[in-house]
Amino acid sequence: MKQDIILAGVGGQGILSIATVLGEAALTGGLHIKQAEVHGMSQRGGDVQSNLRISSDPIASDLIPFGQVDMIMSLEPMEALRYVQELSTDGWIVTSSVPFVNISNYPAVEDLYRHLNAMPHAVMLDVEQIAKEAGAPSQAANMVLLGAAVPMLDISFNAIRDAVAKVFARKGEEVVAKNIAALEAGYRHSSGR
């Protein structure tokens, strides 16, 4: 088993929380992980990107070779497209459909959607709306995205749900429950397509 993932978004969206949950699930399952992250000085609105490599065998480098990314998970559609050239031919994009317009020359949303919809393996969803419908706050939109990506991951839904519970446990039962509800809502949305 080997899976190379790029996590992308902007500061404050919870990309690094997704990496933490996936890392916890992988380690609990006896898998190896390597992670490299680049982020905009931890500022809200700065672009955030993380390479996450998961494998049943030891991993030599935390950087993913060009053209070998198995999945891009993005909480921002333009950020998903920023890394599309790094996807393998069978790679997946799982992204939020809601733009975070933080620059004056942000591309037209219709152009973003056209490019994403032209990809052979792409799931695009309004993660904030799905979180709200699940009774979770918009801060749990990252867990909706993770849930939507589960069918394309080599880690079980149950292992990821258990990792969410463990990672968020220090924040209390209510936070755990809302994040699990968001995860489940994203999983249902993606599984039902």
Tab-separated table of C-alpha atoms in Angstrom:
chain	number	residue	atom	x	y	z
A	1	MET	CA	0.000	0.000	0.000
A	2	LYS	CA	1.283	3.445	-0.926
A	3	GLN	CA	-0.643	6.691	-1.147
A	4	ASP	CA	0.785	10.144	-1.838
A	5	ILE	CA	-1.506	13.066	-1.025
A	6	ILE	CA	-1.274	16.828	-1.402
A	7	LEU	CA	-3.405	18.737	1.091
A	8	ALA	CA	-4.062	22.317	0.010
A	9	GLY	CA	-6.017	25.373	1.064
A	10	VAL	CA	-5.494	28.667	2.818
A	11	GLY	CA	-4.480	29.397	6.388
A	12	GLY	CA	-7.204	28.810	8.945
A	13	GLN	CA	-9.182	26.236	6.938
A	14	GLY	CA	-7.885	23.188	8.810
A	15	ILE	CA	-5.595	21.531	6.270
A	16	LEU	CA	-3.079	20.640	8.959
A	17	SER	CA	-5.860	19.077	11.066
A	18	ILE	CA	-6.660	16.772	8.139
A	19	ALA	CA	-2.970	15.802	7.998
A	20	THR	CA	-2.987	15.104	11.740
A	21	VAL	CA	-6.084	12.882	11.517
A	22	LEU	CA	-4.746	10.948	8.517
A	23	GLY	CA	-1.380	10.567	10.243
A	24	GLU	CA	-3.025	9.251	13.406
A	25	ALA	CA	-5.146	6.759	11.437
A	26	ALA	CA	-2.112	5.570	9.468
A	27	LEU	CA	0.119	5.143	12.516
A	28	THR	CA	-2.594	3.343	14.474
A	29	GLY	CA	-2.948	1.002	11.491
A	30	GLY	CA	0.765	0.213	11.539
A	31	LEU	CA	1.543	2.218	8.415
A	32	HIS	CA	4.509	4.518	7.781
A	33	ILE	CA	4.016	8.234	7.169
A	34	LYS	CA	6.113	11.193	6.111
A	35	GLN	CA	4.837	14.739	5.966
A	36	ALA	CA	6.273	17.967	4.605
A	37	GLU	CA	4.386	21.206	4.881
A	38	VAL	CA	4.722	24.696	3.535
A	39	HIS	CA	2.411	27.357	4.819
A	40	GLY	CA	2.000	31.125	4.732
A	41	MET	CA	3.512	31.984	8.090
A	42	SER	CA	0.437	30.503	9.819
A	43	GLN	CA	-1.581	33.506	8.660
A	44	ARG	CA	-5.238	33.291	7.801
A	45	GLY	CA	-5.517	33.642	4.060
A	46	GLY	CA	-1.982	32.506	3.205
A	47	ASP	CA	-1.747	29.429	1.016
A	48	VAL	CA	-1.153	26.168	2.876
A	49	GLN	CA	0.123	22.984	1.306
A	50	SER	CA	1.258	19.724	2.826
A	51	ASN	CA	2.699	16.581	1.258
A	52	LEU	CA	1.496	13.479	3.092
A	53	ARG	CA	2.947	10.106	2.175
A	54	ILE	CA	1.430	6.920	3.622
A	55	SER	CA	2.834	3.463	2.939
A	56	SER	CA	3.006	-0.064	4.283
A	57	ASP	CA	6.758	0.097	3.556
A	58	PRO	CA	9.312	2.577	4.935
A	59	ILE	CA	9.316	5.933	3.106
A	60	ALA	CA	12.633	7.525	2.161
A	61	SER	CA	11.512	11.090	1.431
A	62	ASP	CA	8.716	13.346	2.620
A	63	LEU	CA	8.434	14.944	-0.847
A	64	ILE	CA	6.230	13.364	-3.503
A	65	PRO	CA	7.885	12.846	-6.904
A	66	PHE	CA	6.387	15.020	-9.653
A	67	GLY	CA	3.489	13.346	-11.454
A	68	GLN	CA	2.951	10.723	-8.752
A	69	VAL	CA	0.351	12.390	-6.524
A	70	ASP	CA	-2.543	10.002	-5.887
A	71	MET	CA	-4.887	12.629	-4.473
A	72	ILE	CA	-5.226	16.361	-4.022
A	73	MET	CA	-7.504	17.257	-1.126
A	74	SER	CA	-8.223	20.967	-1.171
A	75	LEU	CA	-10.430	23.274	0.838
A	76	GLU	CA	-10.201	25.869	-1.941
A	77	PRO	CA	-10.785	25.218	-5.674
A	78	MET	CA	-7.979	27.421	-7.028
A	79	GLU	CA	-5.534	25.750	-4.646
A	80	ALA	CA	-6.597	22.353	-6.022
A	81	LEU	CA	-5.778	23.521	-9.539
A	82	ARG	CA	-2.409	24.896	-8.423
A	83	TYR	CA	-1.146	21.311	-7.975
A	84	VAL	CA	-3.067	19.494	-10.725
A	85	GLN	CA	0.037	19.007	-12.893
A	86	GLU	CA	1.486	16.866	-10.079
A	87	LEU	CA	-1.355	14.298	-10.234
A	88	SER	CA	-0.734	10.785	-11.493
A	89	THR	CA	-2.866	9.726	-14.465
A	90	ASP	CA	-5.271	7.945	-12.082
A	91	GLY	CA	-5.086	10.646	-9.398
A	92	TRP	CA	-8.127	12.143	-7.685
A	93	ILE	CA	-9.069	15.692	-6.754
A	94	VAL	CA	-11.427	16.151	-3.806
A	95	THR	CA	-12.108	19.849	-3.295
A	96	SER	CA	-14.424	22.411	-1.845
A	97	SER	CA	-16.427	24.260	-4.457
A	98	VAL	CA	-16.403	27.510	-2.476
A	99	PRO	CA	-13.638	29.951	-3.404
A	100	PHE	CA	-11.692	31.896	-0.800
A	101	VAL	CA	-11.135	35.128	-2.743
A	102	ASN	CA	-8.117	36.669	-1.089
A	103	ILE	CA	-6.324	38.214	-4.078
A	104	SER	CA	-7.385	40.910	-6.533
A	105	ASN	CA	-6.744	38.780	-9.627
A	106	TYR	CA	-8.590	35.693	-8.425
A	107	PRO	CA	-9.772	33.731	-11.501
A	108	ALA	CA	-13.420	33.653	-12.544
A	109	VAL	CA	-15.240	30.958	-10.571
A	110	GLU	CA	-16.784	29.591	-13.779
A	111	ASP	CA	-13.262	29.001	-15.160
A	112	LEU	CA	-12.231	27.141	-12.003
A	113	TYR	CA	-15.307	24.922	-12.197
A	114	ARG	CA	-14.785	24.266	-15.904
A	115	HIS	CA	-11.194	23.113	-15.295
A	116	LEU	CA	-12.130	20.973	-12.299
A	117	ASN	CA	-15.118	19.405	-14.052
A	118	ALA	CA	-12.847	18.503	-16.987
A	119	MET	CA	-10.651	16.367	-14.718
A	120	PRO	CA	-11.265	12.620	-15.091
A	121	HIS	CA	-11.401	11.977	-11.324
A	122	ALA	CA	-12.764	14.915	-9.355
A	123	VAL	CA	-15.225	15.406	-6.518
A	124	MET	CA	-16.292	18.994	-5.832
A	125	LEU	CA	-18.633	19.848	-2.970
A	126	ASP	CA	-19.727	22.748	-0.782
A	127	VAL	CA	-18.099	21.508	2.419
A	128	GLU	CA	-19.295	24.404	4.566
A	129	GLN	CA	-22.937	23.880	3.589
A	130	ILE	CA	-22.670	20.129	4.178
A	131	ALA	CA	-21.122	20.784	7.620
A	132	LYS	CA	-23.982	23.153	8.476
A	133	GLU	CA	-26.595	20.598	7.352
A	134	ALA	CA	-24.883	18.007	9.585
A	135	GLY	CA	-25.250	20.322	12.588
A	136	ALA	CA	-21.535	21.091	12.702
A	137	PRO	CA	-19.900	24.522	12.602
A	138	SER	CA	-18.178	25.757	9.441
A	139	GLN	CA	-14.841	25.015	11.158
A	140	ALA	CA	-15.677	21.315	10.650
A	141	ALA	CA	-15.784	21.753	6.859
A	142	ASN	CA	-12.323	20.190	6.740
A	143	MET	CA	-13.769	16.972	8.192
A	144	VAL	CA	-16.488	17.009	5.500
A	145	LEU	CA	-13.710	17.146	2.901
A	146	LEU	CA	-11.851	14.298	4.586
A	147	GLY	CA	-15.032	12.216	4.729
A	148	ALA	CA	-15.619	12.801	1.011
A	149	ALA	CA	-12.076	11.573	0.293
A	150	VAL	CA	-12.382	8.332	2.291
A	151	PRO	CA	-13.705	6.195	-0.620
A	152	MET	CA	-10.494	6.982	-2.529
A	153	LEU	CA	-8.170	6.375	0.435
A	154	ASP	CA	-6.534	3.128	1.456
A	155	ILE	CA	-7.540	3.700	5.083
A	156	SER	CA	-10.958	2.604	6.323
A	157	PHE	CA	-13.691	4.996	7.345
A	158	ASN	CA	-13.735	3.446	10.834
A	159	ALA	CA	-9.993	4.029	11.284
A	160	ILE	CA	-10.377	7.670	10.249
A	161	ARG	CA	-13.433	8.164	12.479
A	162	ASP	CA	-11.462	6.735	15.432
A	163	ALA	CA	-8.560	9.076	14.622
A	164	VAL	CA	-10.924	12.084	14.561
A	165	ALA	CA	-12.173	11.097	18.031
A	166	LYS	CA	-8.615	10.777	19.335
A	167	VAL	CA	-7.259	13.982	17.741
A	168	PHE	CA	-10.161	16.150	18.960
A	169	ALA	CA	-10.635	14.433	22.362
A	170	ARG	CA	-8.855	17.192	24.282
A	171	LYS	CA	-11.476	19.680	23.013
A	172	GLY	CA	-14.356	17.776	24.577
A	173	GLU	CA	-17.118	15.381	23.591
A	174	GLU	CA	-19.238	17.990	21.815
A	175	VAL	CA	-16.377	18.990	19.468
A	176	VAL	CA	-15.636	15.319	18.791
A	177	ALA	CA	-19.299	14.615	18.001
A	178	LYS	CA	-19.609	17.579	15.616
A	179	ASN	CA	-16.415	16.660	13.770
A	180	ILE	CA	-17.528	13.047	13.425
A	181	ALA	CA	-20.946	14.230	12.156
A	182	ALA	CA	-19.150	16.355	9.539
A	183	LEU	CA	-16.894	13.431	8.563
A	184	GLU	CA	-19.901	11.138	8.167
A	185	ALA	CA	-21.783	13.739	6.096
A	186	GLY	CA	-18.850	14.101	3.684
A	187	TYR	CA	-18.520	10.332	3.429
A	188	ARG	CA	-22.237	9.934	2.642
A	189	HIS	CA	-22.023	12.658	0.005
A	190	SER	CA	-19.073	11.047	-1.751
A	191	SER	CA	-20.257	7.437	-1.383
A	192	GLY	CA	-23.648	8.309	-2.831
A	193	ARG	CA	-22.407	9.826	-6.072
